[in-house]
Amino acid sequence: MSTFRDAAKDGLSKGDLEAVLRQVGVERYHHLHPYHHRMVEGALSKTEMQAWALNRYCYQAMVPRKDAMILARATDPAFRAAWRMRIEDHDGDDGWSGGIARWLHLATSLGLDADSVKSERLALPATRFAVGAYLTFCTDKTLLEAVASSLTEMFSPVIIGERMSAMLARYDYVTEDTLAYFKHRPKQASRDADFALAYVLDHADTAERQQAAIDALVFKCDILWTMLDVLQHAYGEDGNIPPGAFRPEHVQ
């Protein structure tokens, strides 16, 4: 597995830069993680599935906030017009009719309490740390790096397809209604990824900026990988659930 540390040291054409960015996903996206493999194999316990949904909510709820930070820093009105669709996708027209609400529905359909999920108080400390690190990254890094970090959306339709078919086939408590969130995301993610990729290819116009964009995407892949690492550590076979985090007894 490559580190991609010096991938752009001699400068890359747009085509070669895109190829490197896509290779990051091939090698480092979290569809390769053992927790995901166990999910699609039907090997997760219901507790593990619930823990995944509850912890992932922290990420879902953060996404429009990081997009708002990106939006606030953009000086191009056309960029802002395109980027704000991401916030609308997650928040909906009224704050609770978009992707966040659909993820909450997924979590409650798995038996979790809505208020507990929204409070994030039962999430793993490392999940909250990883989510906060991504928000900080998109706040403090350059606009190019923040946009490049979103390019994990190039790879998400594949993992969504794997999850949906496997969860419906292998977990009898999962229904199509449970997975309503995933019905919307592939089209939205493809639209957003196309826009972000075009922006990165246009603005990463030096070797230094190209490397920064590659590093940003690697960082984002590391965030998503870490979120599954901590689930595996806490809820896997030799689980070590930290104090205050979700346990089966929290489900009534």
mmCIF file of C-alpha atoms in Angstrom:
data_model
loop_
_atom_site.group_PDB
_atom_site.id
_atom_site.type_symbol
_atom_site.label_atom_id
_atom_site.label_comp_id
_atom_site.label_asym_id
_atom_site.label_seq_id
_atom_site.Cartn_x
_atom_site.Cartn_y
_atom_site.Cartn_z
ATOM 1 C CA MET A 1 0.000 0.000 0.000
ATOM 2 C CA SER A 2 1.418 3.367 -1.048
ATOM 3 C CA THR A 3 1.886 6.384 1.192
ATOM 4 C CA PHE A 4 1.467 8.725 -1.829
ATOM 5 C CA ARG A 5 3.923 11.016 -0.027
ATOM 6 C CA ASP A 6 5.908 12.087 -3.104
ATOM 7 C CA ALA A 7 3.353 11.319 -5.795
ATOM 8 C CA ALA A 8 3.462 14.817 -7.297
ATOM 9 C CA LYS A 9 7.101 15.750 -6.698
ATOM 10 C CA ASP A 10 7.803 16.277 -10.416
ATOM 11 C CA GLY A 11 4.410 17.771 -11.236
ATOM 12 C CA LEU A 12 1.529 15.895 -12.853
ATOM 13 C CA SER A 13 -0.742 16.419 -15.809
ATOM 14 C CA LYS A 14 -4.442 16.687 -14.990
ATOM 15 C CA GLY A 15 -4.951 13.136 -16.207
ATOM 16 C CA ASP A 16 -2.109 11.795 -14.072
ATOM 17 C CA LEU A 17 -3.307 13.730 -11.018
ATOM 18 C CA GLU A 18 -6.780 12.267 -11.396
ATOM 19 C CA ALA A 19 -5.267 8.807 -11.722
ATOM 20 C CA VAL A 20 -3.319 9.256 -8.473
ATOM 21 C CA LEU A 21 -6.411 10.522 -6.640
ATOM 22 C CA ARG A 22 -8.419 7.532 -7.820
ATOM 23 C CA GLN A 23 -5.605 5.196 -6.788
ATOM 24 C CA VAL A 24 -5.818 6.614 -3.266
ATOM 25 C CA GLY A 25 -9.343 5.237 -3.140
ATOM 26 C CA VAL A 26 -8.310 1.875 -4.555
ATOM 27 C CA GLU A 27 -5.680 1.443 -1.863
ATOM 28 C CA ARG A 28 -6.993 3.348 1.158
ATOM 29 C CA TYR A 29 -10.784 3.694 1.098
ATOM 30 C CA HIS A 30 -12.566 1.980 3.972
ATOM 31 C CA HIS A 31 -14.322 -0.581 1.776
ATOM 32 C CA LEU A 32 -11.114 -2.533 2.446
ATOM 33 C CA HIS A 33 -11.561 -2.452 6.228
ATOM 34 C CA PRO A 34 -12.289 -5.753 8.059
ATOM 35 C CA TYR A 35 -15.320 -4.202 9.783
ATOM 36 C CA HIS A 36 -16.866 -3.456 6.405
ATOM 37 C CA HIS A 37 -15.988 -6.939 5.169
ATOM 38 C CA ARG A 38 -17.709 -8.454 8.187
ATOM 39 C CA MET A 39 -20.740 -6.251 7.586
ATOM 40 C CA VAL A 40 -21.215 -7.405 3.996
ATOM 41 C CA GLU A 41 -20.533 -11.021 4.949
ATOM 42 C CA GLY A 42 -23.402 -10.901 7.454
ATOM 43 C CA ALA A 43 -21.040 -11.437 10.380
ATOM 44 C CA LEU A 44 -21.798 -8.354 12.492
ATOM 45 C CA SER A 45 -23.837 -8.800 15.650
ATOM 46 C CA LYS A 46 -26.825 -6.504 16.035
ATOM 47 C CA THR A 47 -24.879 -4.626 18.725
ATOM 48 C CA GLU A 48 -22.055 -4.029 16.249
ATOM 49 C CA MET A 49 -24.536 -2.814 13.654
ATOM 50 C CA GLN A 50 -26.164 -0.467 16.153
ATOM 51 C CA ALA A 51 -22.774 0.850 17.276
ATOM 52 C CA TRP A 52 -21.842 1.537 13.654
ATOM 53 C CA ALA A 53 -25.056 3.479 13.023
ATOM 54 C CA LEU A 54 -24.784 5.455 16.264
ATOM 55 C CA ASN A 55 -21.138 6.403 15.770
ATOM 56 C CA ARG A 56 -21.540 7.192 12.081
ATOM 57 C CA TYR A 57 -24.291 9.649 13.014
ATOM 58 C CA CYS A 58 -21.586 11.881 14.528
ATOM 59 C CA TYR A 59 -19.979 12.100 11.097
ATOM 60 C CA GLN A 60 -23.254 12.617 9.241
ATOM 61 C CA ALA A 61 -24.274 15.442 11.572
ATOM 62 C CA MET A 62 -20.899 17.143 11.120
ATOM 63 C CA VAL A 63 -20.864 17.092 7.308
ATOM 64 C CA PRO A 64 -23.075 20.169 6.679
ATOM 65 C CA ARG A 65 -21.081 22.069 9.292
ATOM 66 C CA LYS A 66 -17.794 21.429 7.485
ATOM 67 C CA ASP A 67 -19.486 22.278 4.199
ATOM 68 C CA ALA A 68 -20.629 25.566 5.720
ATOM 69 C CA MET A 69 -17.017 26.320 6.675
ATOM 70 C CA ILE A 70 -15.944 25.647 3.096
ATOM 71 C CA LEU A 71 -18.792 27.769 1.766
ATOM 72 C CA ALA A 72 -17.871 30.705 3.989
ATOM 73 C CA ARG A 73 -14.345 30.780 2.612
ATOM 74 C CA ALA A 74 -15.267 30.612 -1.073
ATOM 75 C CA THR A 75 -15.189 33.918 -2.974
ATOM 76 C CA ASP A 76 -16.627 32.550 -6.227
ATOM 77 C CA PRO A 77 -20.459 32.825 -6.308
ATOM 78 C CA ALA A 78 -20.713 29.933 -8.777
ATOM 79 C CA PHE A 79 -18.720 27.721 -6.420
ATOM 80 C CA ARG A 80 -20.963 28.698 -3.521
ATOM 81 C CA ALA A 81 -24.109 27.996 -5.518
ATOM 82 C CA ALA A 82 -22.897 24.481 -6.289
ATOM 83 C CA TRP A 83 -21.463 23.730 -2.858
ATOM 84 C CA ARG A 84 -24.496 24.803 -0.850
ATOM 85 C CA MET A 85 -26.486 21.945 -2.397
ATOM 86 C CA ARG A 86 -24.479 19.653 -0.126
ATOM 87 C CA ILE A 87 -25.871 21.391 2.949
ATOM 88 C CA GLU A 88 -29.395 21.222 1.564
ATOM 89 C CA ASP A 89 -28.941 17.497 0.888
ATOM 90 C CA HIS A 90 -28.030 16.830 4.506
ATOM 91 C CA ASP A 91 -30.284 19.306 6.303
ATOM 92 C CA GLY A 92 -33.281 19.344 3.984
ATOM 93 C CA ASP A 93 -35.560 22.344 3.652
ATOM 94 C CA ASP A 94 -36.424 22.505 7.330
ATOM 95 C CA GLY A 95 -33.335 21.102 9.020
ATOM 96 C CA TRP A 96 -34.870 17.643 9.512
ATOM 97 C CA SER A 97 -35.935 16.351 6.123
ATOM 98 C CA GLY A 98 -32.559 15.540 4.570
ATOM 99 C CA GLY A 99 -29.784 13.023 4.898
ATOM 100 C CA ILE A 100 -29.228 13.537 8.629
ATOM 101 C CA ALA A 101 -32.880 12.737 9.325
ATOM 102 C CA ARG A 102 -32.669 9.657 7.111
ATOM 103 C CA TRP A 103 -29.574 8.481 8.969
ATOM 104 C CA LEU A 104 -31.381 8.996 12.270
ATOM 105 C CA HIS A 105 -34.223 6.887 10.859
ATOM 106 C CA LEU A 106 -31.689 4.165 10.037
ATOM 107 C CA ALA A 107 -30.412 4.237 13.606
ATOM 108 C CA THR A 108 -33.855 4.162 15.220
ATOM 109 C CA SER A 109 -34.942 1.390 12.856
ATOM 110 C CA LEU A 110 -32.111 -0.650 14.346
ATOM 111 C CA GLY A 111 -33.624 -0.106 17.800
ATOM 112 C CA LEU A 112 -31.698 2.935 19.012
ATOM 113 C CA ASP A 113 -33.258 5.869 20.858
ATOM 114 C CA ALA A 114 -33.382 9.006 18.713
ATOM 115 C CA ASP A 115 -32.443 11.425 21.488
ATOM 116 C CA SER A 116 -29.458 9.305 22.516
ATOM 117 C CA VAL A 117 -28.226 9.160 18.940
ATOM 118 C CA LYS A 118 -28.635 12.907 18.375
ATOM 119 C CA SER A 119 -26.892 13.754 21.637
ATOM 120 C CA GLU A 120 -23.802 11.773 20.510
ATOM 121 C CA ARG A 121 -23.110 11.086 24.193
ATOM 122 C CA LEU A 122 -22.834 7.309 23.654
ATOM 123 C CA ALA A 123 -20.433 7.589 20.719
ATOM 124 C CA LEU A 124 -16.884 6.355 21.148
ATOM 125 C CA PRO A 125 -14.462 9.086 22.263
ATOM 126 C CA ALA A 126 -12.197 8.270 19.322
ATOM 127 C CA THR A 127 -15.116 8.691 16.918
ATOM 128 C CA ARG A 128 -15.802 12.163 18.242
ATOM 129 C CA PHE A 129 -12.084 12.976 18.039
ATOM 130 C CA ALA A 130 -11.844 11.813 14.407
ATOM 131 C CA VAL A 131 -14.950 13.733 13.386
ATOM 132 C CA GLY A 132 -13.660 16.857 15.110
ATOM 133 C CA ALA A 133 -10.302 16.467 13.385
ATOM 134 C CA TYR A 134 -11.974 16.458 10.003
ATOM 135 C CA LEU A 135 -14.000 19.564 10.818
ATOM 136 C CA THR A 136 -10.822 21.308 11.978
ATOM 137 C CA PHE A 137 -9.011 20.243 8.814
ATOM 138 C CA CYS A 138 -11.682 21.774 6.583
ATOM 139 C CA THR A 139 -11.666 24.929 8.712
ATOM 140 C CA ASP A 140 -7.919 25.499 8.890
ATOM 141 C CA LYS A 141 -6.476 24.114 5.662
ATOM 142 C CA THR A 142 -6.638 25.792 2.250
ATOM 143 C CA LEU A 143 -9.857 25.746 0.270
ATOM 144 C CA LEU A 144 -8.191 23.421 -2.237
ATOM 145 C CA GLU A 145 -7.291 20.926 0.491
ATOM 146 C CA ALA A 146 -10.772 21.077 2.013
ATOM 147 C CA VAL A 147 -12.366 20.405 -1.360
ATOM 148 C CA ALA A 148 -9.899 17.625 -2.167
ATOM 149 C CA SER A 149 -10.692 15.893 1.112
ATOM 150 C CA SER A 150 -14.293 15.499 -0.058
ATOM 151 C CA LEU A 151 -13.204 13.342 -3.000
ATOM 152 C CA THR A 152 -13.886 10.184 -1.026
ATOM 153 C CA GLU A 153 -17.328 10.671 -2.598
ATOM 154 C CA MET A 154 -15.808 9.299 -5.810
ATOM 155 C CA PHE A 155 -15.657 5.935 -4.107
ATOM 156 C CA SER A 156 -18.803 5.957 -1.965
ATOM 157 C CA PRO A 157 -21.296 4.583 -4.526
ATOM 158 C CA VAL A 158 -19.395 1.282 -4.534
ATOM 159 C CA ILE A 159 -19.449 0.864 -0.760
ATOM 160 C CA ILE A 160 -23.112 1.907 -0.610
ATOM 161 C CA GLY A 161 -24.030 -0.727 -3.181
ATOM 162 C CA GLU A 162 -22.163 -3.387 -1.236
ATOM 163 C CA ARG A 163 -23.812 -2.389 2.030
ATOM 164 C CA MET A 164 -27.365 -2.197 0.752
ATOM 165 C CA SER A 165 -27.465 -5.560 -0.993
ATOM 166 C CA ALA A 166 -25.638 -7.359 1.813
ATOM 167 C CA MET A 167 -27.628 -5.830 4.669
ATOM 168 C CA LEU A 168 -30.946 -6.642 3.022
ATOM 169 C CA ALA A 169 -29.872 -10.188 2.238
ATOM 170 C CA ARG A 170 -28.089 -11.096 5.462
ATOM 171 C CA TYR A 171 -29.758 -9.221 8.349
ATOM 172 C CA ASP A 172 -33.424 -10.093 8.802
ATOM 173 C CA TYR A 173 -34.089 -6.971 10.887
ATOM 174 C CA VAL A 174 -32.987 -4.643 8.062
ATOM 175 C CA THR A 175 -35.577 -3.525 5.489
ATOM 176 C CA GLU A 176 -35.533 -1.242 2.475
ATOM 177 C CA ASP A 177 -37.196 1.404 4.654
ATOM 178 C CA THR A 178 -34.305 1.114 7.142
ATOM 179 C CA LEU A 179 -31.862 1.938 4.355
ATOM 180 C CA ALA A 180 -33.733 4.905 2.875
ATOM 181 C CA TYR A 181 -30.648 7.092 3.397
ATOM 182 C CA PHE A 182 -28.671 5.095 0.862
ATOM 183 C CA LYS A 183 -31.256 5.456 -1.910
ATOM 184 C CA HIS A 184 -30.416 9.143 -2.289
ATOM 185 C CA ARG A 185 -26.670 9.181 -1.737
ATOM 186 C CA PRO A 186 -25.145 7.587 -4.882
ATOM 187 C CA LYS A 187 -26.640 10.223 -7.199
ATOM 188 C CA GLN A 188 -25.786 13.077 -4.816
ATOM 189 C CA ALA A 189 -22.269 11.776 -4.210
ATOM 190 C CA SER A 190 -21.543 11.368 -7.918
ATOM 191 C CA ARG A 191 -22.737 14.917 -8.630
ATOM 192 C CA ASP A 192 -20.654 16.344 -5.787
ATOM 193 C CA ALA A 193 -17.574 14.302 -6.671
ATOM 194 C CA ASP A 194 -17.669 15.435 -10.301
ATOM 195 C CA PHE A 195 -17.766 19.089 -9.214
ATOM 196 C CA ALA A 196 -15.039 18.705 -6.588
ATOM 197 C CA LEU A 197 -12.766 16.741 -8.908
ATOM 198 C CA ALA A 198 -13.048 19.383 -11.624
ATOM 199 C CA TYR A 199 -12.230 22.075 -9.064
ATOM 200 C CA VAL A 200 -9.177 20.198 -7.792
ATOM 201 C CA LEU A 201 -7.851 19.471 -11.271
ATOM 202 C CA ASP A 202 -8.220 23.144 -12.232
ATOM 203 C CA HIS A 203 -6.721 24.618 -9.058
ATOM 204 C CA ALA A 204 -3.975 22.128 -8.205
ATOM 205 C CA ASP A 205 -1.743 23.788 -10.783
ATOM 206 C CA THR A 206 1.667 23.322 -9.166
ATOM 207 C CA ALA A 207 3.447 20.257 -7.823
ATOM 208 C CA GLU A 208 3.054 21.618 -4.302
ATOM 209 C CA ARG A 209 -0.701 22.116 -4.659
ATOM 210 C CA GLN A 210 -1.095 18.732 -6.305
ATOM 211 C CA GLN A 211 0.676 17.033 -3.415
ATOM 212 C CA ALA A 212 -1.476 18.973 -0.931
ATOM 213 C CA ALA A 213 -4.623 17.727 -2.683
ATOM 214 C CA ILE A 214 -3.389 14.135 -2.654
ATOM 215 C CA ASP A 215 -2.421 14.385 1.014
ATOM 216 C CA ALA A 216 -5.858 15.814 1.837
ATOM 217 C CA LEU A 217 -7.606 12.850 0.261
ATOM 218 C CA VAL A 218 -5.298 10.432 2.088
ATOM 219 C CA PHE A 219 -6.117 12.227 5.339
ATOM 220 C CA LYS A 220 -9.850 11.866 4.723
ATOM 221 C CA CYS A 221 -9.440 8.165 3.968
ATOM 222 C CA ASP A 222 -7.525 7.861 7.239
ATOM 223 C CA ILE A 223 -10.419 9.504 9.111
ATOM 224 C CA LEU A 224 -12.947 7.038 7.688
ATOM 225 C CA TRP A 225 -10.622 4.102 8.325
ATOM 226 C CA THR A 226 -10.059 5.212 11.910
ATOM 227 C CA MET A 227 -13.793 5.335 12.548
ATOM 228 C CA LEU A 228 -14.034 1.629 11.664
ATOM 229 C CA ASP A 229 -10.832 0.813 13.574
ATOM 230 C CA VAL A 230 -12.312 2.114 16.808
ATOM 231 C CA LEU A 231 -15.568 0.231 16.252
ATOM 232 C CA GLN A 232 -13.595 -2.958 15.710
ATOM 233 C CA HIS A 233 -11.560 -2.332 18.866
ATOM 234 C CA ALA A 234 -14.592 -1.588 21.016
ATOM 235 C CA TYR A 235 -17.175 -4.036 19.688
ATOM 236 C CA GLY A 236 -15.232 -6.782 17.928
ATOM 237 C CA GLU A 237 -14.484 -10.232 19.306
ATOM 238 C CA ASP A 238 -12.029 -8.915 21.897
ATOM 239 C CA GLY A 239 -13.989 -5.728 22.418
ATOM 240 C CA ASN A 240 -12.932 -3.056 24.871
ATOM 241 C CA ILE A 241 -15.823 -0.614 25.218
ATOM 242 C CA PRO A 242 -14.678 2.586 26.935
ATOM 243 C CA PRO A 243 -16.618 4.036 29.881
ATOM 244 C CA GLY A 244 -19.752 5.877 28.879
ATOM 245 C CA ALA A 245 -19.923 4.472 25.345
ATOM 246 C CA PHE A 246 -22.824 2.546 23.825
ATOM 247 C CA ARG A 247 -23.554 -0.898 25.240
ATOM 248 C CA PRO A 248 -26.352 -3.359 24.443
ATOM 249 C CA GLU A 249 -28.122 -2.493 27.685
ATOM 250 C CA HIS A 250 -28.695 1.036 26.351
ATOM 251 C CA VAL A 251 -31.300 -0.431 23.971
ATOM 252 C CA GLN A 252 -34.634 -0.789 25.692
#
